[in-house]
Amino acid sequence: ATLDTVKSRGFVQCGVNAGLPGFGSPDSAGNWTGLDVDYCRAVAVAIFNDPNKVKFTPLSAQQRFPAIQSGEVDLLSRNTTVTLTRDTSVGLNFAPVTYYDGQGFMVNKKLGVKSAKELNGATVCVQSGTTTELNLADFFRSNNMSYNPVVIESNDEVNAAYFAGRCDVLTTDVSGLAGTRAGVAPVPDDHVILPEVISKEPLAPAVRHGDDQWFDIVKWTINVAIQAEEFGITSKNVDEFVNSKNPDILRFLGTTPGMGKALGLDEKYAYNVVKKVGNYGEVFDRNVGPGTPLKLERGLNALWTKGGLQYSAPFR
Amino acid sequence: MSQAAQQARHIPSGEEIIRCTGVNKWYGEFHVLKNIELSVQKGERIVVCGPSGSGKSTMIRCLNRLEEHQKGTIVVDGIELTNNLKNIELVRREVGMVFQHFNLFPHLTVLENCTLAPIWVRKKPKAEAEEMAMRYLKRVRIAEQANKYPGQLSGGQQQRVAIARSLCMNPKVMLFDEPTSALDPEMVKEVLDVMIGLAEDGMTMLCVTHEMGFAKSVADRVIFMDRGEIVEQDTPDSFFTNPKSERTRLFLSQILNH
Amino acid sequence: MSQAAQQARHIPSGEEIIRCTGVNKWYGEFHVLKNIELSVQKGERIVVCGPSGSGKSTMIRCLNRLEEHQKGTIVVDGIELTNNLKNIELVRREVGMVFQHFNLFPHLTVLENCTLAPIWVRKKPKAEAEEMAMRYLKRVRIAEQANKYPGQLSGGQQQRVAIARSLCMNPKVMLFDEPTSALDPEMVKEVLDVMIGLAEDGMTMLCVTHEMGFAKSVADRVIFMDRGEIVEQDTPDSFFTNPKSERTRLFLSQILNH
Amino acid sequence: MTDNVQSVGLPDERPPANTVGPIAWLRNNLFNTWYNAILTVLVLALLGSAIPPFVDWLFINAHGLDASSAVCRKDNSGACWGFIGEKLRFILFGTFPYEQQWRPLLTIVIFITLLVASCDRRFWKPWLGLVWIAGFLSVAVLMWGGVLGLTPVENTLWGGLPLTLILSVIGLAVAFPAAILLALGRRSNMPAVKVLCVTYIELIRGVPLISLLFMASVMLPLFLPNGVSIDKLLRAQIAFIMFAAAYMAEAIRGGLQAIPKGQYEAADGLGLSYWQKMLKIILPQALAIAIPPLVNTFISFFKDTSLVIIIGLYDLLGAGKAALSDPSWRGFYREAYLFVGVIYWIFCFSMSKYSQKLERDLNRSHRR
Amino acid sequence: MATQTRTTGGAPAPGGSSFSLSDPTVRAVVYQVLVVGAVVLVGWFLISNTLDNLARRSIATGYSFLEREAAFGIGEHVIDYSPKDSYGRAFLVGVLNTLKVSIIGVILATIIGTLIGVARLSSNWLIAKLASTYVEIVRNIPPLLQLFFWYALVSDGLPPVRSALNPIPGVFLSQRGLFVPAPSADPVWTMMGIAFLVAVVAAYVLRRWAKARQARTGQIFPVGWTALGLMIGLPLIAYVAGGAPTALDMPTLKGFNFVGGMVLSPEFFAILMGLTIYTAAFIAEVVRSGIIAVNWGQTEAARALGIPSGPTLRLVILPQALRVIVPPLTSQYLNLTKNSSLALAIGYPDLVSIANTTLNQTGQAIEGVTMIMGTYLSISLSISIFMNWYNKRIALVER
Ligand SMILES: Nc1ncnc2c1ncn2[C@@H]1O[C@H](COP(=O)(O)OP(=O)(O)OP(=O)(O)O)[C@@H](O)[C@H]1O
Ligand SMILES: Nc1ncnc2c1ncn2[C@@H]1O[C@H](COP(=O)(O)OP(=O)(O)OP(=O)(O)O)[C@@H](O)[C@H]1O
Ligand SMILES: [Mg+2]
Ligand SMILES: [Mg+2]
């Protein structure tokens, strides 16, 4: 089973984006940061109680599915859209959505484009092997417009081509656009993200078919982060909740045992995750929130209680 | 010793060391050896001659299984040459061979050329092998070149080294395949002298050569081959003065005139 | 005709066809030809000999400008060899050359080898060129191989083809650069025979060779070269029996003993 | 004809002045025909117009190693060596921990020393193998650490030139014996063995390296038992070894083919066994002949290591590109590629010169 | 001792078949069984693992996905393609793109390589040095780096599309590539094409006639120049006769991009440049060594016969040099084709790039990779079949 393999190996092997600021990218010393990266760390904490017992494999969009299928990585946390074919023919099980996104377009301000509908005839930079590539084709097809795709394998190269002026338009998930604009653009203010969002892009970590226990662990590790935010538990105040009056919270944090054991993990795994990684909101704010260069609002990713879509199934 | 050898001349021991019976060989469809019958006595010196392509090389190469024959039997020193690798190896230890193009190992020194087989095949200690090699190198008068590489020697010197290399295995029979024909004329003599010395010492020899002087002075028997058959075999005296077959006469006239 | 040629022996026509005056040549700093003075009469047969590296090849290669000389004049058939391409081509048409290594064109048949130059240089119709080629091939006794490729022939046959190829241009002079020294001994004779035939027919010939038999029987004059100079030139009789210079004697003693 | 003895012992003279010396050289090499003269003038004009601006860009107008990108962007008439100044260590060593970068530096030094030493034929002795093994061991210790008080460093952090050298040199060393076996197998007279070797060699040589790398990097675990996994770097290394073995086998086969039949016969005639014959007689000679093509294989192999960028390893080229993706240095690709290119070039060029020299030496020794 | 036959390991008659390990045939069989057994074992191990893994992870297998709609766009296609088409067709587009860049690359690299190779042998020192500098620089730098360089040169070094360079009217050079006018549809173009074909046929007929005449009379006719004249002249005449239409489909800046005309995209340009420049260096070496491999004696023999340098080259040197050149040349062609897979790195949609996208969208990695390898292997195989055929055809006849 994957859990045993991971335990005996001593770390989680996690497939991430090679260079998408805010979601997965290494700094020049090789330290990985980002929202997707943090969920890898959360899984590592759930198993080992150590956010560093994880190794990252940077994957291009083309490489990610063969890599997870083949067992090259235990967990794919690489802004991957949940789709039916990926679930079925690629053979993936998707954990709860960590980021609700949609595909958008970024253009240079100088072009004066205000809407995606004005993009007829444009040259579009897109990363190969993504749903983005497919949505792009669909969008132009349905609006009876033509476009000229420049399809490149690595994210870095796509961005480089766009900023060099090879394309008029860069398309990817809106979050990715924001990340690129903030982290990669020479002058971020030269670029605007167009208002249209042309697709639903629920991004979620994925594991292979065939190991339900492992799937459960990943699923309920992510739910921990969401649930913790709902409870108002953060990495700073989690210790105050250990002796809370609320039986839900006691079960959640493992003070009342049962949940961890059921997953094959430490009873206090949820406590550890919150303590070492933080709740959903903390992870979001740390990596992509308004305080970061990406300056993303919670939007759809707000808790369901606040009008968003983030919703954890109950811990019981 | 040399005198004793001289005595041995024309009086081979009577013990048979090589016996070919009905040996036939084909290259594909081409019948290259036809019903070869040959018996060699210990101490005999045989010269094989014949026109180019008549199968001389092929015949003597069959004697140590560098070529495989397809019909008939070849027995060397009591060992029959069959597919059995053991037998082949045994025979090759006892049969030395000297080639037209020397085939020294260019990446080894003269001394190493000579000690290689004794060390690896006869499993001799290195010192002993070297000592013996030096003895034979002295005998072919080339001991002072022992640490040179073959490429640094003249053709005649190389061929003498090749002879010494074979002798180091203490073979019972030596085969020579046109040992002088790749040499510049001025070097032929030095090699022939070494071979004559060997013959005088009583070594059993089979020698393919066109050096008729050598044949006349050294051979106990001359074998004439043509188109894969042994046409005639005789003592040098009667072979040269009184060839029996027309083909032999023709051949002799060509080779002696030139 | 052959008789007439025999008559012509030792009585060259007196017309001068090649004249070298003070020819000097350097390879870089190396002085390879020193003050060569040479005059060749029509119908003369000259053998050039000398130790290796003495400049024999270089000298006869200057005669058809395969090498360029740096000082002195060379006049062939009345045409001076200068940098003028026209002159050079004219001279080359009149001077045939046979090389040590034959230099046949391996991708053409024997017949094509012979017709190539007549067709492209003399602009002959194909049929005529072939007819002539066959005539010369017959003369070198190889007509039956006309449609084979050079690779299928023995060395001696190849060299005969090379001679025929030169003859097809109807040259006035033939140059031979050691035409037999790359041949197996049994093939030397067939080539020499062809050359003797040519000589008997009165062809003007300059031949670098070590075949002293050929020199004795055919040459009108033997030229001995050493270190880039013509040391001695004389009729074969007096050259071989009574060499004047020490160097010649040394050379002859080496070459005749072998 | 009267004067039989013409002259004796003429002294060597110096050639006429117009055939040697610089003027003659110019005439013979640049202006020997009218069209050559025209070509010469044209080429000189072309060079005259191309070289000065390039030199200007490269040196005269260039910004020094300490220039910032802002300075360079303002005046872009010259190269911006500030880029190299800032990114030098990143390009050379990748993401290896900054204060530990003396370790990859030492690794580079060790590799270069080994390579240079191996070029000298005097050192072609059995102990050279031991030196190489020692070299590999010390490189392993340096790069991984974890012993002798060195901090352990994950191999995911390795990058730059050491990675390039590790992939190519170790790949070559391991592929070599395999290549020998393949080459012997291909020349074997056992049909099954031969077919297998030929199939392997032709299969590998028939497909692009990047498809092999792709397989090795993301699909390998699919072929292995569930749960068995191999380190990513190691996998790229394995792909390279498989690849190099096939190509080197062909080089070695060329060497084997060049050994005259007489050598086999002489060995047989002396009674040596198959392996004795191969190890003592044939291979030493065949490998010597095969060295130049082997070095050429190594050169292309060295260049091919740059393909690991496609599977996400940061070798020299990968690190160079990564350095370029820093927003503040975007667009200085000329400097980056020039710098990386020069490093590759120095390695490949010296190897190819060496291989040519070897070829000449070997030819000479063949000619006696 | 003398006559009794000593035997070891049995006494097999020649050709007899007693079973002994010292019989080389027996040995060979045993070795081969062992080796094949080992290979089969390893193969079986890998395949069973794969099947097991595929089943465990319930990954779909089979090639039926090729008929499904691809739904992604491809920037460059030789045949019609839209996202509505199937994966199979998308792959075909990739194969054709690979072939396109390979074929054009091969032609260009051959031309440049031959020029450089001949230049290296030039008696002009400067030209020879320049050519060898080119060779030494280019072949010692990884092709991928050169590719990146060319791509960066176009996409970073050229002006944006709005301020495209316009060196000649109608020709625009920008980051979007090179736009040139395309002749607008007109019957004259077809006529010119026909005229060209006629010229080719005429040249062929002329050649035969000239050959026959030379055989008959010995006169030599300058076929080469005449043929060249025909091939340029006839289409020109057709052009003028058709009224010399000057209507061109001019590229014009409309919206984001130039429309109309013909375009050379930066990706295509970079991959083509990279491959051509790189391979040309190797071809130059091949050509050079082919020429010097022809024995100098051949030239001398031809000279001594008085054959001028033109015919010497054509009739003596080239036929022999080609024998030496063609085999390594084809393997350079093969290398170029394989190297075109580097297109992946800069976004030219070659077969690897499209197969990778496909296998990513469908999750069928094994099928994708087998398709890539299968295609390359068939290309390699066809080339080596050609090579064997060629070698047999030109082999010098030997004894
Ligand atoms: N490996 C081979 N395959 C096919 N035919 C061969 C082979 N080796 C030799 N032959 C042919 O067998 C015949 C006899 O060859 P062999 O070498 O024994 O002749 P030879 O008498 O030694 O001639 P030479 O004096 O030229 O050495 C020749 O016609 C030769 O062409
Ligand atoms: N192309 C060359 N460059 C420099 N030196 C040369 C060249 N060709 C020949 N030589 C030298 O010129 C000298 C004369 O050479 P040549 O070939 O004329 O001698 P040869 O008398 O024909 O000797 P051989 O009998 O060996 O053919 C030799 O010392 C040779 O080394
Ligand atoms: Mg023979
Ligand atoms: Mg000479």
mmCIF file with all atom_site columns, C-alpha atoms in Angstrom, chain E residues 170-238:
data_model
loop_
_atom_site.group_PDB
_atom_site.id
_atom_site.type_symbol
_atom_site.label_atom_id
_atom_site.label_alt_id
_atom_site.label_comp_id
_atom_site.label_asym_id
_atom_site.label_entity_id
_atom_site.label_seq_id
_atom_site.pdbx_PDB_ins_code
_atom_site.Cartn_x
_atom_site.Cartn_y
_atom_site.Cartn_z
_atom_site.occupancy
_atom_site.B_iso_or_equiv
_atom_site.pdbx_formal_charge
_atom_site.auth_seq_id
_atom_site.auth_comp_id
_atom_site.auth_asym_id
_atom_site.auth_atom_id
_atom_site.pdbx_PDB_model_num
ATOM 1  C CA . GLY E 1 170 ? 5.458  43.412 -48.444 1.00 0.00 ? 170 GLY E CA 1
ATOM 2  C CA . VAL E 1 171 ? 8.056  41.615 -46.372 1.00 0.00 ? 171 VAL E CA 1
ATOM 3  C CA . PHE E 1 172 ? 7.684  41.916 -42.635 1.00 0.00 ? 172 PHE E CA 1
ATOM 4  C CA . LEU E 1 173 ? 9.992  40.590 -40.019 1.00 0.00 ? 173 LEU E CA 1
ATOM 5  C CA . SER E 1 174 ? 8.881  40.541 -36.426 1.00 0.00 ? 174 SER E CA 1
ATOM 6  C CA . GLN E 1 175 ? 8.553  38.346 -33.404 1.00 0.00 ? 175 GLN E CA 1
ATOM 7  C CA . ARG E 1 176 ? 5.695  36.654 -35.165 1.00 0.00 ? 176 ARG E CA 1
ATOM 8  C CA . GLY E 1 177 ? 7.982  35.469 -37.875 1.00 0.00 ? 177 GLY E CA 1
ATOM 9  C CA . LEU E 1 178 ? 8.720  36.362 -41.411 1.00 0.00 ? 178 LEU E CA 1
ATOM 10 C CA . PHE E 1 179 ? 5.766  37.370 -43.551 1.00 0.00 ? 179 PHE E CA 1
ATOM 11 C CA . VAL E 1 180 ? 6.260  37.477 -47.272 1.00 0.00 ? 180 VAL E CA 1
ATOM 12 C CA . PRO E 1 181 ? 3.819  38.178 -50.067 1.00 0.00 ? 181 PRO E CA 1
ATOM 13 C CA . ALA E 1 182 ? 2.326  35.140 -51.643 1.00 0.00 ? 182 ALA E CA 1
ATOM 14 C CA . PRO E 1 183 ? 1.324  35.275 -55.252 1.00 0.00 ? 183 PRO E CA 1
ATOM 15 C CA . SER E 1 184 ? -2.442 35.542 -55.392 1.00 0.00 ? 184 SER E CA 1
ATOM 16 C CA . ALA E 1 185 ? -4.278 32.897 -57.297 1.00 0.00 ? 185 ALA E CA 1
ATOM 17 C CA . ASP E 1 186 ? -3.690 33.293 -61.033 1.00 0.00 ? 186 ASP E CA 1
ATOM 18 C CA . PRO E 1 187 ? -3.525 30.717 -63.856 1.00 0.00 ? 187 PRO E CA 1
ATOM 19 C CA . VAL E 1 188 ? -0.054 31.983 -64.699 1.00 0.00 ? 188 VAL E CA 1
ATOM 20 C CA . TRP E 1 189 ? 1.420  30.209 -61.670 1.00 0.00 ? 189 TRP E CA 1
ATOM 21 C CA . THR E 1 190 ? 0.105  26.910 -62.898 1.00 0.00 ? 190 THR E CA 1
ATOM 22 C CA . MET E 1 191 ? 1.451  27.697 -66.326 1.00 0.00 ? 191 MET E CA 1
ATOM 23 C CA . MET E 1 192 ? 4.849  28.464 -64.856 1.00 0.00 ? 192 MET E CA 1
ATOM 24 C CA . GLY E 1 193 ? 4.767  25.199 -62.999 1.00 0.00 ? 193 GLY E CA 1
ATOM 25 C CA . ILE E 1 194 ? 3.956  23.389 -66.211 1.00 0.00 ? 194 ILE E CA 1
ATOM 26 C CA . ALA E 1 195 ? 6.705  25.292 -68.007 1.00 0.00 ? 195 ALA E CA 1
ATOM 27 C CA . PHE E 1 196 ? 9.149  24.195 -65.345 1.00 0.00 ? 196 PHE E CA 1
ATOM 28 C CA . LEU E 1 197 ? 8.122  20.577 -65.735 1.00 0.00 ? 197 LEU E CA 1
ATOM 29 C CA . VAL E 1 198 ? 8.504  20.931 -69.486 1.00 0.00 ? 198 VAL E CA 1
ATOM 30 C CA . ALA E 1 199 ? 11.984 22.326 -68.928 1.00 0.00 ? 199 ALA E CA 1
ATOM 31 C CA . VAL E 1 200 ? 12.889 19.370 -66.728 1.00 0.00 ? 200 VAL E CA 1
ATOM 32 C CA . VAL E 1 201 ? 11.706 16.943 -69.379 1.00 0.00 ? 201 VAL E CA 1
ATOM 33 C CA . ALA E 1 202 ? 13.485 18.926 -72.056 1.00 0.00 ? 202 ALA E CA 1
ATOM 34 C CA . ALA E 1 203 ? 16.690 18.884 -70.055 1.00 0.00 ? 203 ALA E CA 1
ATOM 35 C CA . TYR E 1 204 ? 16.430 15.144 -69.768 1.00 0.00 ? 204 TYR E CA 1
ATOM 36 C CA . VAL E 1 205 ? 15.842 14.719 -73.476 1.00 0.00 ? 205 VAL E CA 1
ATOM 37 C CA . LEU E 1 206 ? 18.682 17.120 -74.174 1.00 0.00 ? 206 LEU E CA 1
ATOM 38 C CA . ARG E 1 207 ? 21.007 15.128 -72.014 1.00 0.00 ? 207 ARG E CA 1
ATOM 39 C CA . ARG E 1 208 ? 20.222 11.941 -73.843 1.00 0.00 ? 208 ARG E CA 1
ATOM 40 C CA . TRP E 1 209 ? 20.611 13.660 -77.168 1.00 0.00 ? 209 TRP E CA 1
ATOM 41 C CA . ALA E 1 210 ? 23.916 15.205 -76.149 1.00 0.00 ? 210 ALA E CA 1
ATOM 42 C CA . LYS E 1 211 ? 25.168 11.856 -74.956 1.00 0.00 ? 211 LYS E CA 1
ATOM 43 C CA . ALA E 1 212 ? 24.183 10.165 -78.158 1.00 0.00 ? 212 ALA E CA 1
ATOM 44 C CA . ARG E 1 213 ? 25.742 12.895 -80.235 1.00 0.00 ? 213 ARG E CA 1
ATOM 45 C CA . GLN E 1 214 ? 28.934 12.754 -78.265 1.00 0.00 ? 214 GLN E CA 1
ATOM 46 C CA . ALA E 1 215 ? 29.064 9.005  -78.756 1.00 0.00 ? 215 ALA E CA 1
ATOM 47 C CA . ARG E 1 216 ? 28.525 9.549  -82.460 1.00 0.00 ? 216 ARG E CA 1
ATOM 48 C CA . THR E 1 217 ? 30.707 12.533 -83.213 1.00 0.00 ? 217 THR E CA 1
ATOM 49 C CA . GLY E 1 218 ? 32.700 13.143 -80.094 1.00 0.00 ? 218 GLY E CA 1
ATOM 50 C CA . GLN E 1 219 ? 31.447 16.699 -79.810 1.00 0.00 ? 219 GLN E CA 1
ATOM 51 C CA . ILE E 1 220 ? 30.638 17.806 -76.296 1.00 0.00 ? 220 ILE E CA 1
ATOM 52 C CA . PHE E 1 221 ? 27.519 19.797 -75.558 1.00 0.00 ? 221 PHE E CA 1
ATOM 53 C CA . PRO E 1 222 ? 27.263 21.987 -72.414 1.00 0.00 ? 222 PRO E CA 1
ATOM 54 C CA . VAL E 1 223 ? 24.214 20.203 -71.007 1.00 0.00 ? 223 VAL E CA 1
ATOM 55 C CA . GLY E 1 224 ? 24.407 21.636 -67.504 1.00 0.00 ? 224 GLY E CA 1
ATOM 56 C CA . TRP E 1 225 ? 24.242 25.283 -68.464 1.00 0.00 ? 225 TRP E CA 1
ATOM 57 C CA . THR E 1 226 ? 21.615 24.724 -71.111 1.00 0.00 ? 226 THR E CA 1
ATOM 58 C CA . ALA E 1 227 ? 19.439 22.814 -68.671 1.00 0.00 ? 227 ALA E CA 1
ATOM 59 C CA . LEU E 1 228 ? 19.782 25.579 -66.108 1.00 0.00 ? 228 LEU E CA 1
ATOM 60 C CA . GLY E 1 229 ? 18.854 28.123 -68.741 1.00 0.00 ? 229 GLY E CA 1
ATOM 61 C CA . LEU E 1 230 ? 15.828 26.100 -69.722 1.00 0.00 ? 230 LEU E CA 1
ATOM 62 C CA . MET E 1 231 ? 14.617 25.684 -66.185 1.00 0.00 ? 231 MET E CA 1
ATOM 63 C CA . ILE E 1 232 ? 14.846 29.382 -65.490 1.00 0.00 ? 232 ILE E CA 1
ATOM 64 C CA . GLY E 1 233 ? 13.959 30.599 -68.945 1.00 0.00 ? 233 GLY E CA 1
ATOM 65 C CA . LEU E 1 234 ? 10.856 28.598 -69.752 1.00 0.00 ? 234 LEU E CA 1
ATOM 66 C CA . PRO E 1 235 ? 8.939  29.558 -66.597 1.00 0.00 ? 235 PRO E CA 1
ATOM 67 C CA . LEU E 1 236 ? 9.984  33.167 -67.186 1.00 0.00 ? 236 LEU E CA 1
ATOM 68 C CA . ILE E 1 237 ? 8.624  33.071 -70.699 1.00 0.00 ? 237 ILE E CA 1
ATOM 69 C CA . ALA E 1 238 ? 5.411  31.550 -69.395 1.00 0.00 ? 238 ALA E CA 1
#
